[in-house]
mmCIF file of C-alpha atoms in Angstrom:
data_model
loop_
_atom_site.group_PDB
_atom_site.id
_atom_site.type_symbol
_atom_site.label_atom_id
_atom_site.label_comp_id
_atom_site.label_asym_id
_atom_site.label_seq_id
_atom_site.Cartn_x
_atom_site.Cartn_y
_atom_site.Cartn_z
ATOM 1 C CA GLY A 142 126.538 116.272 -67.214
ATOM 2 C CA GLU A 143 129.986 116.893 -68.612
ATOM 3 C CA SER A 144 131.179 115.201 -71.742
ATOM 4 C CA VAL A 145 134.310 113.116 -71.538
ATOM 5 C CA GLY A 146 134.930 113.592 -75.239
ATOM 6 C CA LEU A 147 133.099 115.103 -78.169
ATOM 7 C CA HIS A 148 134.705 113.311 -81.097
ATOM 8 C CA LEU A 149 134.968 109.737 -79.942
ATOM 9 C CA PRO A 150 133.911 106.735 -82.013
ATOM 10 C CA THR A 151 130.380 105.942 -80.952
ATOM 11 C CA LEU A 152 128.564 102.647 -80.701
ATOM 12 C CA SER A 153 124.789 102.791 -80.401
ATOM 13 C CA VAL A 154 122.929 99.684 -79.280
ATOM 14 C CA GLN A 155 119.392 98.843 -78.328
ATOM 15 C CA GLU A 156 118.728 98.031 -74.712
ATOM 16 C CA GLY A 157 118.942 94.293 -74.227
ATOM 17 C CA ASP A 158 121.266 93.704 -77.170
ATOM 18 C CA ASN A 159 124.884 92.663 -76.807
ATOM 19 C CA SER A 160 127.653 95.237 -77.299
ATOM 20 C CA ILE A 161 131.148 94.671 -78.614
ATOM 21 C CA ILE A 162 133.773 97.355 -78.158
ATOM 22 C CA ASN A 163 137.113 96.920 -79.869
ATOM 23 C CA CYS A 164 140.600 98.170 -79.124
ATOM 24 C CA ALA A 165 143.892 97.876 -80.957
ATOM 25 C CA TYR A 166 146.775 98.068 -78.533
ATOM 26 C CA SER A 167 150.186 99.375 -79.401
ATOM 27 C CA ASN A 168 152.912 97.480 -77.581
ATOM 28 C CA SER A 169 153.516 93.834 -78.439
ATOM 29 C CA ALA A 170 155.430 93.495 -75.156
ATOM 30 C CA SER A 171 152.387 94.433 -73.068
ATOM 31 C CA ASP A 172 151.234 91.581 -70.885
ATOM 32 C CA TYR A 173 148.384 93.068 -68.914
ATOM 33 C CA PHE A 174 145.230 94.682 -70.235
ATOM 34 C CA ILE A 175 142.337 96.430 -68.562
ATOM 35 C CA TRP A 176 138.998 97.801 -69.644
ATOM 36 C CA TYR A 177 137.739 100.947 -67.943
ATOM 37 C CA LYS A 178 134.332 102.603 -68.009
ATOM 38 C CA GLN A 179 134.119 106.366 -67.667
ATOM 39 C CA GLU A 180 130.824 108.134 -67.088
ATOM 40 C CA SER A 181 130.429 111.871 -67.523
ATOM 41 C CA GLY A 182 132.050 113.819 -64.721
ATOM 42 C CA LYS A 183 133.674 110.765 -63.189
ATOM 43 C CA GLY A 184 137.025 109.075 -63.270
ATOM 44 C CA PRO A 185 137.594 105.783 -65.069
ATOM 45 C CA GLN A 186 136.213 102.737 -63.297
ATOM 46 C CA PHE A 187 137.798 99.284 -63.562
ATOM 47 C CA ILE A 188 135.624 96.732 -65.355
ATOM 48 C CA ILE A 189 137.737 93.685 -66.106
ATOM 49 C CA ASP A 190 141.333 92.759 -66.775
ATOM 50 C CA ILE A 191 143.205 90.008 -68.572
ATOM 51 C CA ARG A 192 146.793 88.826 -68.668
ATOM 52 C CA SER A 193 148.572 87.838 -71.820
ATOM 53 C CA ASN A 194 148.630 84.146 -70.917
ATOM 54 C CA MET A 195 144.848 84.081 -71.416
ATOM 55 C CA ASP A 196 142.719 84.781 -74.458
ATOM 56 C CA LYS A 197 139.354 85.101 -72.746
ATOM 57 C CA ARG A 198 138.078 86.116 -69.363
ATOM 58 C CA GLN A 199 134.511 86.464 -68.182
ATOM 59 C CA GLY A 200 132.946 88.619 -65.548
ATOM 60 C CA GLN A 201 129.408 89.502 -64.693
ATOM 61 C CA ARG A 202 127.793 90.373 -68.060
ATOM 62 C CA VAL A 203 131.205 91.241 -69.493
ATOM 63 C CA THR A 204 133.764 89.220 -71.431
ATOM 64 C CA VAL A 205 137.183 90.341 -72.563
ATOM 65 C CA LEU A 206 138.864 88.689 -75.531
ATOM 66 C CA LEU A 207 142.564 89.053 -76.294
ATOM 67 C CA ASN A 208 144.155 88.305 -79.659
ATOM 68 C CA LYS A 209 147.891 88.807 -79.268
ATOM 69 C CA THR A 210 148.598 87.914 -82.891
ATOM 70 C CA VAL A 211 146.908 91.034 -84.173
ATOM 71 C CA LYS A 212 147.210 93.051 -80.928
ATOM 72 C CA HIS A 213 143.465 93.292 -80.515
ATOM 73 C CA LEU A 214 141.321 93.461 -77.424
ATOM 74 C CA SER A 215 137.543 93.440 -77.247
ATOM 75 C CA LEU A 216 134.954 93.957 -74.552
ATOM 76 C CA GLN A 217 131.620 92.236 -74.866
ATOM 77 C CA ILE A 218 128.703 93.407 -72.765
ATOM 78 C CA ALA A 219 125.713 91.086 -72.604
ATOM 79 C CA ALA A 220 122.165 92.418 -72.386
ATOM 80 C CA THR A 221 123.260 96.040 -72.522
ATOM 81 C CA GLN A 222 121.458 98.344 -70.118
ATOM 82 C CA PRO A 223 121.009 102.135 -70.067
ATOM 83 C CA GLY A 224 123.455 102.285 -67.154
ATOM 84 C CA ASP A 225 126.149 100.924 -69.462
ATOM 85 C CA SER A 226 126.157 104.185 -71.414
ATOM 86 C CA ALA A 227 129.626 105.645 -70.960
ATOM 87 C CA VAL A 228 133.014 105.970 -72.624
ATOM 88 C CA TYR A 229 135.067 102.775 -72.566
ATOM 89 C CA PHE A 230 138.864 102.722 -72.620
ATOM 90 C CA CYS A 231 141.268 99.862 -72.971
ATOM 91 C CA ALA A 232 144.613 100.177 -71.206
ATOM 92 C CA GLU A 233 147.819 98.178 -71.410
ATOM 93 C CA ASN A 234 151.067 97.821 -69.579
ATOM 94 C CA MET A 235 153.750 95.365 -68.599
ATOM 95 C CA MET A 236 153.256 94.009 -65.112
ATOM 96 C CA GLY A 237 156.890 94.687 -64.366
ATOM 97 C CA ASN A 238 156.272 98.248 -63.319
ATOM 98 C CA THR A 239 155.546 100.261 -66.455
ATOM 99 C CA PRO A 240 152.976 103.024 -66.825
ATOM 100 C CA LEU A 241 149.427 102.179 -67.810
ATOM 101 C CA VAL A 242 148.837 103.374 -71.385
ATOM 102 C CA PHE A 243 145.259 104.137 -72.327
ATOM 103 C CA GLY A 244 143.877 103.702 -75.817
ATOM 104 C CA LYS A 245 141.371 105.924 -77.531
ATOM 105 C CA GLY A 246 137.937 105.630 -76.025
ATOM 106 C CA THR A 247 134.654 104.461 -77.503
ATOM 107 C CA ARG A 248 131.386 106.037 -76.491
ATOM 108 C CA LEU A 249 128.632 103.495 -75.901
ATOM 109 C CA SER A 250 125.128 104.855 -76.228
ATOM 110 C CA VAL A 251 122.250 102.615 -75.180
ATOM 111 C CA ILE A 252 118.904 103.275 -76.784
ATOM 112 C CA ALA A 253 115.985 102.440 -74.504
ATOM 113 C CA GLU B 226 134.970 102.985 -47.757
ATOM 114 C CA ALA B 227 135.676 106.424 -49.238
ATOM 115 C CA GLY B 228 137.179 106.514 -52.690
ATOM 116 C CA VAL B 229 139.863 108.815 -54.010
ATOM 117 C CA VAL B 230 138.982 112.402 -53.157
ATOM 118 C CA GLN B 231 139.988 115.330 -55.316
ATOM 119 C CA SER B 232 139.446 119.037 -54.992
ATOM 120 C CA PRO B 233 138.473 121.338 -56.437
ATOM 121 C CA ARG B 234 136.173 119.658 -58.962
ATOM 122 C CA TYR B 235 136.340 122.631 -61.297
ATOM 123 C CA LYS B 236 138.773 125.490 -61.694
ATOM 124 C CA ILE B 237 138.748 128.382 -64.138
ATOM 125 C CA ILE B 238 141.791 130.629 -64.277
ATOM 126 C CA GLU B 239 143.438 133.060 -66.637
ATOM 127 C CA LYS B 240 146.646 132.098 -68.375
ATOM 128 C CA LYS B 241 149.853 132.791 -66.477
ATOM 129 C CA GLN B 242 148.094 132.273 -63.155
ATOM 130 C CA PRO B 243 149.104 129.467 -60.772
ATOM 131 C CA VAL B 244 146.770 126.630 -59.869
ATOM 132 C CA ALA B 245 146.924 123.690 -57.482
ATOM 133 C CA PHE B 246 145.020 120.436 -57.253
ATOM 134 C CA TRP B 247 144.693 118.248 -54.198
ATOM 135 C CA CYS B 248 144.238 114.489 -53.924
ATOM 136 C CA ASN B 249 143.562 112.212 -50.977
ATOM 137 C CA PRO B 250 144.023 108.555 -51.987
ATOM 138 C CA ILE B 251 142.220 105.555 -50.574
ATOM 139 C CA SER B 252 143.471 104.810 -47.079
ATOM 140 C CA GLY B 253 146.377 102.395 -47.115
ATOM 141 C CA HIS B 254 147.197 102.850 -50.787
ATOM 142 C CA ASN B 255 150.915 103.363 -51.152
ATOM 143 C CA THR B 256 150.944 104.205 -54.837
ATOM 144 C CA LEU B 257 149.493 107.471 -56.112
ATOM 145 C CA TYR B 258 149.208 108.650 -59.705
ATOM 146 C CA TRP B 259 148.429 111.934 -61.381
ATOM 147 C CA TYR B 260 147.038 111.786 -64.903
ATOM 148 C CA ARG B 261 145.978 114.411 -67.408
ATOM 149 C CA GLN B 262 143.025 113.714 -69.656
ATOM 150 C CA ASN B 263 142.487 115.906 -72.684
ATOM 151 C CA LEU B 264 139.082 116.105 -74.281
ATOM 152 C CA GLY B 265 138.338 112.965 -76.264
ATOM 153 C CA GLN B 266 141.471 111.170 -75.119
ATOM 154 C CA GLY B 267 142.436 108.589 -72.550
ATOM 155 C CA PRO B 268 144.299 109.619 -69.395
ATOM 156 C CA GLU B 269 148.065 110.128 -69.681
ATOM 157 C CA LEU B 270 150.342 109.594 -66.712
ATOM 158 C CA LEU B 271 152.120 112.656 -65.361
ATOM 159 C CA ILE B 272 153.720 111.261 -62.224
ATOM 160 C CA ARG B 273 153.642 108.194 -59.986
ATOM 161 C CA TYR B 274 154.519 108.074 -56.303
ATOM 162 C CA GLU B 275 155.492 105.099 -54.196
ATOM 163 C CA ASN B 276 154.813 106.438 -50.717
ATOM 164 C CA GLU B 277 156.519 109.855 -50.724
ATOM 165 C CA GLU B 278 158.953 109.071 -53.526
ATOM 166 C CA ALA B 279 158.287 110.094 -57.114
ATOM 167 C CA VAL B 280 159.343 106.995 -59.048
ATOM 168 C CA ASP B 281 158.158 107.999 -62.516
ATOM 169 C CA ASP B 282 157.903 111.658 -63.473
ATOM 170 C CA SER B 283 159.226 111.377 -66.995
ATOM 171 C CA GLN B 284 156.011 112.803 -68.493
ATOM 172 C CA LEU B 285 155.723 115.728 -66.092
ATOM 173 C CA PRO B 286 156.544 119.076 -67.780
ATOM 174 C CA LYS B 287 158.959 120.169 -65.114
ATOM 175 C CA ASP B 288 159.304 123.742 -66.271
ATOM 176 C CA ARG B 289 155.819 124.572 -65.025
ATOM 177 C CA PHE B 290 154.451 121.497 -63.238
ATOM 178 C CA SER B 291 155.386 120.293 -59.791
ATOM 179 C CA ALA B 292 153.981 117.745 -57.417
ATOM 180 C CA GLU B 293 154.523 116.637 -53.883
ATOM 181 C CA ARG B 294 153.435 113.915 -51.519
ATOM 182 C CA LEU B 295 155.257 114.921 -48.393
ATOM 183 C CA LYS B 296 153.913 112.403 -45.888
ATOM 184 C CA GLY B 297 153.164 109.655 -48.346
ATOM 185 C CA VAL B 298 149.429 110.176 -48.101
ATOM 186 C CA ASP B 299 147.753 113.106 -49.839
ATOM 187 C CA SER B 300 149.316 114.909 -52.759
ATOM 188 C CA THR B 301 149.204 118.224 -54.562
ATOM 189 C CA LEU B 302 149.865 118.966 -58.212
ATOM 190 C CA LYS B 303 150.742 122.531 -59.146
ATOM 191 C CA ILE B 304 150.981 124.412 -62.406
ATOM 192 C CA GLN B 305 152.774 127.744 -62.489
ATOM 193 C CA PRO B 306 152.211 129.552 -64.740
ATOM 194 C CA ALA B 307 149.243 127.935 -66.478
ATOM 195 C CA GLU B 308 148.982 128.012 -70.273
ATOM 196 C CA LEU B 309 145.955 127.681 -72.516
ATOM 197 C CA GLY B 310 147.012 124.159 -73.476
ATOM 198 C CA ASP B 311 146.835 123.025 -69.861
ATOM 199 C CA SER B 312 143.043 122.966 -70.027
ATOM 200 C CA ALA B 313 142.141 119.352 -69.269
ATOM 201 C CA VAL B 314 140.827 117.069 -66.554
ATOM 202 C CA TYR B 315 143.466 116.180 -63.970
ATOM 203 C CA LEU B 316 142.841 112.764 -62.478
ATOM 204 C CA CYS B 317 144.335 111.265 -59.374
ATOM 205 C CA ALA B 318 144.410 107.510 -58.835
ATOM 206 C CA SER B 319 145.737 105.224 -56.143
ATOM 207 C CA SER B 320 146.543 101.551 -55.732
ATOM 208 C CA LEU B 321 147.741 99.286 -52.955
ATOM 209 C CA ALA B 322 150.926 98.584 -54.853
ATOM 210 C CA SER B 323 152.432 99.623 -58.162
ATOM 211 C CA VAL B 324 151.003 96.609 -59.968
ATOM 212 C CA GLY B 325 147.594 96.708 -58.336
ATOM 213 C CA GLU B 326 144.228 97.881 -59.604
ATOM 214 C CA GLN B 327 144.111 101.658 -59.869
ATOM 215 C CA PHE B 328 141.147 103.492 -58.391
ATOM 216 C CA PHE B 329 140.453 106.885 -59.893
ATOM 217 C CA GLY B 330 139.061 110.018 -58.337
ATOM 218 C CA PRO B 331 136.466 112.193 -60.106
ATOM 219 C CA GLY B 332 139.092 114.576 -61.439
ATOM 220 C CA THR B 333 139.515 118.341 -61.509
ATOM 221 C CA ARG B 334 138.411 120.038 -64.693
ATOM 222 C CA LEU B 335 140.773 122.939 -65.390
ATOM 223 C CA THR B 336 139.872 125.664 -67.853
ATOM 224 C CA VAL B 337 142.559 128.204 -68.707
ATOM 225 C CA LEU B 338 141.263 131.356 -70.377
#
């Protein structure tokens, strides 16, 4: 398949282990954050979002943590599976109608 | 329910040639976005439509790029003439409203030779 990016930071994890992907966002005024998953040859797919009035939100096997003090966002994936292999992007904006700004991606590689 | 549809999936052209991309958003989605994604980077917004109105085109290089969404449904993005630096994946996304979840299409990979 096609490669989304050739020079991305890469995280390699064993199948079944937990993964943590980090993101430093740029705008201290941002109040809405999203994690996207992008597989080769596909567009980004929404995983989970969080608003700035929260510091943690959980989904199915995924947890997003927000630290506004240091402008840091993380995505935790529990029991990582081969199907989780993809490039992950964080994105930020202000809910009052500003463009979504994507961060640099991280390639997650799951070792079976 | 069908997702966002884009065509073509791949396009190879020589520099200075024109090229056009087509997007059909999810039915009922009023907001449509065009993004450009360079290799190894996240998508960058080119233009956003609310129905047929372009409400944010500040990042669209207007000397060579144009877009339209005449009936507020499907949209085309055109480049004329294409330059080598335009090689990228062009993504279309749609959402129910401007603050809603964005659903992305598979993209068109453009290669300019």
